[in-house]
XYZ file of C-alpha atoms in Angstrom:
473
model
C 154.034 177.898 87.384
C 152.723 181.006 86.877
C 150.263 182.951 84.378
C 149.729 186.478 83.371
C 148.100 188.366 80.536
C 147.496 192.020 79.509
C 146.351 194.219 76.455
C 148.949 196.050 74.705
C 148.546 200.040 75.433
C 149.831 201.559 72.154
C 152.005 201.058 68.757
C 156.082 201.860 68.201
C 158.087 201.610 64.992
C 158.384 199.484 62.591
C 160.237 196.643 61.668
C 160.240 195.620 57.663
C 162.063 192.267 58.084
C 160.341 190.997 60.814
C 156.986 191.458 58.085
C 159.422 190.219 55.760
C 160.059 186.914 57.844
C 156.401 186.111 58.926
C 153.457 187.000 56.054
C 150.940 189.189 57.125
C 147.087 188.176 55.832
C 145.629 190.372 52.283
C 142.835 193.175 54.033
C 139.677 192.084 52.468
C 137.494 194.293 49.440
C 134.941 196.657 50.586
C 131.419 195.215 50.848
C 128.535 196.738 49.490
C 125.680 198.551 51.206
C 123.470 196.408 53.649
C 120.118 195.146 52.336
C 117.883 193.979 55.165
C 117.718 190.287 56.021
C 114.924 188.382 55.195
C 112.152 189.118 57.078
C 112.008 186.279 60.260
C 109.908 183.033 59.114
C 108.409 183.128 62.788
C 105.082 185.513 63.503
C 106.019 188.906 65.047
C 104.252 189.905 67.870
C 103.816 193.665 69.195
C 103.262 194.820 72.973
C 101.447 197.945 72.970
C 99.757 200.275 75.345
C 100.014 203.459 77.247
C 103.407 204.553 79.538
C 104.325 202.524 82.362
C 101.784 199.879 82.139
C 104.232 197.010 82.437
C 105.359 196.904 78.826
C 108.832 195.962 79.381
C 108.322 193.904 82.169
C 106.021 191.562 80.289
C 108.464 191.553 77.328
C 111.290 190.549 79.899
C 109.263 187.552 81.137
C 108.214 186.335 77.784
C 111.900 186.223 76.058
C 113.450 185.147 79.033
C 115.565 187.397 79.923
C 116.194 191.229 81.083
C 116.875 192.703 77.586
C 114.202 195.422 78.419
C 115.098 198.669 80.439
C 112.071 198.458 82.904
C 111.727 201.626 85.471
C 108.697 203.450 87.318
C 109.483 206.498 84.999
C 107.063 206.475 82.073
C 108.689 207.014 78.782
C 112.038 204.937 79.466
C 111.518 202.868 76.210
C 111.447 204.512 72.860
C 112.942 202.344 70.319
C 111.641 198.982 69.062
C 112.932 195.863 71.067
C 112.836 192.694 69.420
C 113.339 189.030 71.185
C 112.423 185.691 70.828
C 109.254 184.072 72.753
C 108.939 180.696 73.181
C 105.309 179.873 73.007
C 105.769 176.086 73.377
C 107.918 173.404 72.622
C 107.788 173.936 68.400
C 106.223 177.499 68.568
C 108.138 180.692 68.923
C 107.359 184.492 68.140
C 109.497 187.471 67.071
C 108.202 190.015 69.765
C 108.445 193.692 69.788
C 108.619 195.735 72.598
C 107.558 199.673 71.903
C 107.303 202.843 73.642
C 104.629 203.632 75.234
C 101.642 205.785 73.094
C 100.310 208.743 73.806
C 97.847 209.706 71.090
C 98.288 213.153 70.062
C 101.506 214.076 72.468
C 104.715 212.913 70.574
C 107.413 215.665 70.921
C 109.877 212.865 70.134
C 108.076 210.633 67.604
C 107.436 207.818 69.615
C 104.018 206.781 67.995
C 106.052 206.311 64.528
C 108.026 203.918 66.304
C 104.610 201.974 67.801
C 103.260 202.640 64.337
C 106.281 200.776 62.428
C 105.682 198.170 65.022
C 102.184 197.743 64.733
C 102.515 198.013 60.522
C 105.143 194.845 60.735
C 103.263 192.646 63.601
C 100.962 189.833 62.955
C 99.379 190.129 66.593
C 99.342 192.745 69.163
C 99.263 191.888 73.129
C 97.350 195.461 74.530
C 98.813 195.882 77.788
C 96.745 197.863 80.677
C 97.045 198.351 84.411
C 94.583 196.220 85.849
C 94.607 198.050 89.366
C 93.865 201.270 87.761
C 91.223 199.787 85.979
C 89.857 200.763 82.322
C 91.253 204.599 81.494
C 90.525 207.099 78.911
C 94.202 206.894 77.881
C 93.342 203.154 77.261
C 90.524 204.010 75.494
C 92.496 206.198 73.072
C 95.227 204.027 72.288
C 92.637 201.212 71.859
C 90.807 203.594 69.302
C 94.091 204.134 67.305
C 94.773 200.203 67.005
C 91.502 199.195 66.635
C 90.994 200.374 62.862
C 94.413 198.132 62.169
C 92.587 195.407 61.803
C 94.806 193.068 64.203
C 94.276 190.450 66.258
C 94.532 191.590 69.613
C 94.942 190.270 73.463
C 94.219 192.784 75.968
C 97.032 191.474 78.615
C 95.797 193.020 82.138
C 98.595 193.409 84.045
C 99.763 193.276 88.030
C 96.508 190.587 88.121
C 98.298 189.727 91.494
C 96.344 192.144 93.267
C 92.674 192.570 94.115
C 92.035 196.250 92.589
C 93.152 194.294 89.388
C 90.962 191.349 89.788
C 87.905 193.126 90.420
C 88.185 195.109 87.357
C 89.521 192.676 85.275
C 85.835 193.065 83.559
C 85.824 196.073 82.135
C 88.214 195.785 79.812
C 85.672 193.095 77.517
C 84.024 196.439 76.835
C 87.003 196.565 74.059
C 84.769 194.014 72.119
C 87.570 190.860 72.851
C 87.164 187.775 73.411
C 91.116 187.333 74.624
C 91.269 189.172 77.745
C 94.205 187.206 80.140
C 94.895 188.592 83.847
C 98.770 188.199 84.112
C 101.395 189.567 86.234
C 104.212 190.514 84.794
C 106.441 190.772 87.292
C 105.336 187.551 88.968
C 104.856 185.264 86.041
C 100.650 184.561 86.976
C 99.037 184.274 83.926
C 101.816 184.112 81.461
C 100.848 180.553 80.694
C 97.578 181.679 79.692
C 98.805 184.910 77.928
C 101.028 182.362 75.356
C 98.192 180.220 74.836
C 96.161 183.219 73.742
C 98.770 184.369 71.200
C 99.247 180.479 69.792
C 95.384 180.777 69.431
C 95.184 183.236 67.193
C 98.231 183.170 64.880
C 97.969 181.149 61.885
C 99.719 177.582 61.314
C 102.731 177.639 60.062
C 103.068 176.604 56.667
C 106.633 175.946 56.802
C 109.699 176.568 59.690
C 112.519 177.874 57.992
C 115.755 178.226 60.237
C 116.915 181.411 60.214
C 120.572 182.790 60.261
C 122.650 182.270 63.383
C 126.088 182.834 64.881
C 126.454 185.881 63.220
C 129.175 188.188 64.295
C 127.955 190.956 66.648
C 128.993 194.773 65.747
C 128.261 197.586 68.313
C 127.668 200.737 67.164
C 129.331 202.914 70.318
C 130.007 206.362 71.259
C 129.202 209.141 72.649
C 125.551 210.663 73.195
C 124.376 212.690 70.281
C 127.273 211.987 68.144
C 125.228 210.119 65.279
C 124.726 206.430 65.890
C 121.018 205.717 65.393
C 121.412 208.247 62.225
C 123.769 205.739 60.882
C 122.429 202.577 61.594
C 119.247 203.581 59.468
C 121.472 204.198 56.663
C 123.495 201.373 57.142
C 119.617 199.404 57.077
C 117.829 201.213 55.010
C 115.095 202.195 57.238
C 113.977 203.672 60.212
C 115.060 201.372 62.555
C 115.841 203.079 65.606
C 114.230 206.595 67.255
C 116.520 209.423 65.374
C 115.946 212.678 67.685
C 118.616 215.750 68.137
C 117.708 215.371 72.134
C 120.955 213.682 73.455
C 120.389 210.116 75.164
C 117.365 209.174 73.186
C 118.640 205.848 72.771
C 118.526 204.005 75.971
C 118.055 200.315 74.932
C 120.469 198.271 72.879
C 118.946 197.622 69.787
C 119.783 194.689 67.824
C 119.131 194.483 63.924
C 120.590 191.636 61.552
C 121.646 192.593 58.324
C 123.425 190.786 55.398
C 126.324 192.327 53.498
C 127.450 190.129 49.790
C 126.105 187.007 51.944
C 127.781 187.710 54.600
C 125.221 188.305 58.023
C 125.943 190.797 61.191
C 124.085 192.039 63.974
C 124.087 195.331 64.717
C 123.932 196.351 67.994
C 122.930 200.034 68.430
C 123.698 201.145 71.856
C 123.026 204.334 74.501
C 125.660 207.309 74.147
C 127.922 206.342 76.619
C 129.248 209.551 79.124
C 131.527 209.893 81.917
C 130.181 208.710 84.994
C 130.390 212.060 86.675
C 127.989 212.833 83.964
C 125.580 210.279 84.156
C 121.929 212.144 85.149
C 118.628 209.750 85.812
C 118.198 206.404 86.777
C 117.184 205.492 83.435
C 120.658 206.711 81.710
C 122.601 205.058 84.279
C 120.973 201.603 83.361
C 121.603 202.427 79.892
C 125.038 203.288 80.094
C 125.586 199.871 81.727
C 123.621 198.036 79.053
C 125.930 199.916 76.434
C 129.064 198.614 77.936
C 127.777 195.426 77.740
C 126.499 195.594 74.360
C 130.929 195.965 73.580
C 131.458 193.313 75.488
C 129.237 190.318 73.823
C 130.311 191.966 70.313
C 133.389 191.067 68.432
C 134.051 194.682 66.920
C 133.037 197.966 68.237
C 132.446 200.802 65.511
C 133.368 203.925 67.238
C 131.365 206.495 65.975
C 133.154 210.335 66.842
C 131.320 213.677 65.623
C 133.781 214.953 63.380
C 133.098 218.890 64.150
C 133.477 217.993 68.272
C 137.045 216.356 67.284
C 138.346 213.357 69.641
C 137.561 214.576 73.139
C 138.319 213.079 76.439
C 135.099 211.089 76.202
C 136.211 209.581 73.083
C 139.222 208.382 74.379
C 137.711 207.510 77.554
C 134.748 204.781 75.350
C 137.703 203.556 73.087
C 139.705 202.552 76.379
C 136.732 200.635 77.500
C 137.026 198.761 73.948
C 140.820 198.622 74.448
C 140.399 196.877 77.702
C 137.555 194.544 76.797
C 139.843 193.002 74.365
C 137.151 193.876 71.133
C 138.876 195.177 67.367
C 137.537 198.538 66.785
C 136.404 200.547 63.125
C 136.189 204.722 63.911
C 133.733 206.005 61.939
C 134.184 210.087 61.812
C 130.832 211.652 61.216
C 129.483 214.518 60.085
C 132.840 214.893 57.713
C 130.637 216.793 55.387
C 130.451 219.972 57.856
C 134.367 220.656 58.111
C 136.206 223.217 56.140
C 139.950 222.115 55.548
C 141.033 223.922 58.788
C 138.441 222.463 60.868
C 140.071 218.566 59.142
C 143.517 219.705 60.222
C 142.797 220.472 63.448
C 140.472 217.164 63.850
C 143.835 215.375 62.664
C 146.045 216.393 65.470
C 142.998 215.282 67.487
C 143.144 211.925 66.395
C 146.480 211.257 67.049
C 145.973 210.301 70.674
C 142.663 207.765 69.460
C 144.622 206.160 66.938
C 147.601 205.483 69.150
C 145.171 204.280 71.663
C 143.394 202.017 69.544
C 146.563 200.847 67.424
C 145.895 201.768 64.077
C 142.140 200.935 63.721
C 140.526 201.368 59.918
C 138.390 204.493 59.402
C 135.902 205.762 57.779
C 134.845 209.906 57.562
C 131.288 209.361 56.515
C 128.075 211.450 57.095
C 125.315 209.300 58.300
C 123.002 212.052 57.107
C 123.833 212.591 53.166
C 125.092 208.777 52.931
C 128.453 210.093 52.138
C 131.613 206.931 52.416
C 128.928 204.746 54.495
C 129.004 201.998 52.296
C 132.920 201.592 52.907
C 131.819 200.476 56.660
C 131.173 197.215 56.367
C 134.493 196.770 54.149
C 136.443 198.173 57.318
C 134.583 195.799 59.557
C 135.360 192.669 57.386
C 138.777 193.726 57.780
C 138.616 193.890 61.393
C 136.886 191.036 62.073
C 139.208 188.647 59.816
C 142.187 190.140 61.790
C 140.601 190.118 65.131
C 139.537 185.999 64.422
C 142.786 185.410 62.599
C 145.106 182.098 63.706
C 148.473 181.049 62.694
C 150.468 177.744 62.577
C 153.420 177.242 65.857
C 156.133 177.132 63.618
C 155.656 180.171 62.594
C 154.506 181.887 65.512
C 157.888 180.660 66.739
C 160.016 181.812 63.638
C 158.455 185.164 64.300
C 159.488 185.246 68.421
C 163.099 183.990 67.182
C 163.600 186.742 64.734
C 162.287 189.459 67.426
C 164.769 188.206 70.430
C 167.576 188.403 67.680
C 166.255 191.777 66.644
C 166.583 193.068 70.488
C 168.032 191.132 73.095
C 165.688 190.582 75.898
C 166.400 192.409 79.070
C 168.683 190.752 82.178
C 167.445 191.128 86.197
C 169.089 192.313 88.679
C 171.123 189.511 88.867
C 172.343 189.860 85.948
C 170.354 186.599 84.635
C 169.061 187.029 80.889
C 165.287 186.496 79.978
C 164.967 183.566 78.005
C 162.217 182.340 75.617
C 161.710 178.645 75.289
C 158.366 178.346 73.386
C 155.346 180.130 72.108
C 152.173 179.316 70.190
C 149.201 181.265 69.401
C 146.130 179.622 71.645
C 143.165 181.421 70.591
C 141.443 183.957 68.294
C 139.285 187.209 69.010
C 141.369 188.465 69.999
C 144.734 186.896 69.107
C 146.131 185.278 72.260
C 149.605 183.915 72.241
C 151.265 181.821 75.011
C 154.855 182.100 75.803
C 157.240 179.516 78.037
C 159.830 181.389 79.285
C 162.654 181.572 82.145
C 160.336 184.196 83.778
C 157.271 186.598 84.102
C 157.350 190.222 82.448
C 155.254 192.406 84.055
C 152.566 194.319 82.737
C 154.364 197.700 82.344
C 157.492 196.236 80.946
C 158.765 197.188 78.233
C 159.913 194.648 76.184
C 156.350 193.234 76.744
C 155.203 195.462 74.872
C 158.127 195.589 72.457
C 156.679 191.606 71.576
C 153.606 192.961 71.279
C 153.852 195.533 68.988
C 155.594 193.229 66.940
C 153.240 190.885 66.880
C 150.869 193.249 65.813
C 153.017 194.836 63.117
C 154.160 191.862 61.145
C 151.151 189.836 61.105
C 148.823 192.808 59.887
C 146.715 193.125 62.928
C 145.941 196.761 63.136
C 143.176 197.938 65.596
C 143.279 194.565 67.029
C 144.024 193.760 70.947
C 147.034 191.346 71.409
C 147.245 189.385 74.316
C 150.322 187.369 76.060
C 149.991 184.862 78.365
C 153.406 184.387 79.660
C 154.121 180.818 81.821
C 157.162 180.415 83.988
C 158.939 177.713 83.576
């Protein structure tokens, strides 16, 4: 017995009484604009210091987990990162990771990101370099923080080494009582480091559970095309680092929003280029992050600058999508600078895209006047109740019937006719469907793909992967 599967490639004709035979599922209405989710019930804690102090790498050790980008390069985060910390057994903490600050030299606004940070934190861990002892960059950011009025605990970092431990003392002259010698990258002092945060954050009054198993959406695309722009109007706020530099965004960011009671993360990613024209350590690691930002989400929004057209690097991210098995939603933005010429010619553009991804929904919106965003979340409700939709055997069977009537499968070489026996549908996102049959098709074959365009047609599932798993029998 043998098993194969594949992604269809592309979309053919159409076939009214095959739709007629087999009912295709009602799209959904368009939602309304996001409003932000209740703020977490748990404390939020902010990491905070100068660049490349260990920032990341702490945040990494606390959550768990290697969500951070961490490199020797100062500067490689610049957005907000938020994860969970575990501070005991009953105690957790929403913790932010943040660029690092550099009073008074911001060409990219960084410090409004620490400062957003800072404003919604409850405690801030002050990370320094303990083998470089106590610095007058310290001192600066220290002086910007200090008139915030937060409890603070100076973390020392890379405590693992003697420079560090023998000036582990001068950073009391801050005027703390919670200084903790960790290492970061070796876990010493962590312990201690979450016993000083549980110290000074208040009891909990009350441990509300807070929304989970919410579908993940990533916001993909090229660099510079948009996609931080839009997920602050899709939020409502400044949520991510919006700069015209291309690759600003190197970590995924992850924000949870609810749309008419419905919850989604939003997973804002780095502009994904061709590998040829990947430059820097740091944008390599983000490019991989990216991709796998698609592949843990259930749709991908596509975002394409509308006055670039579709361009090989488009078509090049929506394969990626294509082959990860994930529904997509293009949104086109910046509609609002196109003359009608410039919308013609971004039409015959599309062609190619839409073929590609197999009719996805879209949306021309401009992420910087508001224009059509609201429709975005309809489109993704769409895509996300066909890419999770399931139907009954009998009539995943009816429908297989109807399409070998329709066009004969092919013979081999022997003259010996394909022949279906069975077929069910045996999982969801995306819609996998098993056929028992006389013998394999392979991948390129054609009346593979014949089935799958079918499928695809008459049960409404537009911009959605289809897989077959074909079993000899």
């Amino acid at each position: 017995m043998t098993e194969e599967h594949t992604v269809v490639d592309g979309v053919d004709g159409g076939d009214a009484a095959l739709a007629e035979t087999v009912g295709a599922g009602e799209e959904s209405s368009e939602a309304s604009p996001a409003s932000l989710y209740p703020p977490a019930p748990r404390p939020t804690v902010a990491i905070v210091g100068r660049p490349n102090v260990g920032k990341s790498t702490l945040f990494n050790r606390l959550v768990g987990r290697r969500q951070a980008i961490v490199h020797d390069l100062p500067g490689v985060t610049r957005d907000r990162i938020f994860g969970t910390a575990e501070l005991d057994d009953d105690r957790s903490v929403e913790l932010i990771d943040t660029g690092g600050l550099v009073p008074g030299d911001d060409p990219l606004g960084l410090g409004d990101q620490v400062g957003l940070a800072v404003e919604e934190s409850d405690l801030l861990v002050l990370v320094v370099d303990g083998r470089e002892g106590l610095t007058a960059a310290d001192e600066r950011v220290w002086t910007e923080l200090r008139p915030t009025g937060k409890h603070t605990v100076v973390a020392v970092n890379k405590g693992d080494t003697k420079d560090a431990q023998e000036r582990y003392g001068e950073f009391f002259s801050f005027g703390l009582d919670q200084v903790v010698l960790v290492s970061a990258e070796h876990g010493i002092g962590v312990e201690d480091l979450r016993q000083s945060i549980l110290g000074l954050l208040p009891v909990p009054e009350e441990e509300a559970q807070r929304a989970s198993g919410a579908p993940a959406i990533a916001i993909v695309g090229r660099p510079n095309v948009g996609k931080s722009s839009l997920l602050n109007r899709l939020v409502g706020q400044q949520r991510t680092l919006v700069s015209p530099v291309a690759g600003t965004t190197r970590d995924p960011i992850d924000t949870l929003v609810e749309v008419d009671g419905e919850s989604y993360v939003l997973i804002d990613t780095a502009g994904i280029r061709r590998r040829a024209k990947v430059t820097g350590a740091a944008e390599g690691l983000a490019v991989m992050m990216a991709r796998r930002q698609i592949e843990r989400a259930e749709i991908a929004v596509l975002v394409v600058d509308a006055s670039a057209g579709v361009t090989s690097g488009d078509l090049a991210i929506a394969g990626s999508i294509w082959e990860m098995g994930r529904a997509a939603v293009v949104v086109v933005n910046k509609w609002d600078l196109l003359d009608e010429e410039a919308r013609e010619k971004l039409e015959l553009s599309f062609e190619r895209l839409d073929t590609l991804l197999s009719g996805p929904p879209r949306v021309n919106v401009s992420a910087l006047t508001g224009r059509a965003v609201e429709k975005i979340f309809g489109r993704v409700a769409v895509a996300l109740e066909r890419f999770r939709r399931s139907y009954g055997t009998s009539d995943v069977n009816r429908f297989f019937e109807v399409a070998v009537q329709r066009n004969p499968p092919p013979v081999d070489r022997h003259g010996k006719p394909w022949k279906l026996y069975y077929s069910t549908q045996v999982s969801t996102g995306p819609p996998t469907f098993m056929i028992f049959a006389n013998r394999k098709l392979p991948l390129s074959d054609s009346y593979r793909r014949y089935l799958q365009n079918r499928l695809r047609e008459t049960f409404d599932l537009a911009g959605v992967p289809v897989r077959l798993v074909i079993r000899q029998r």
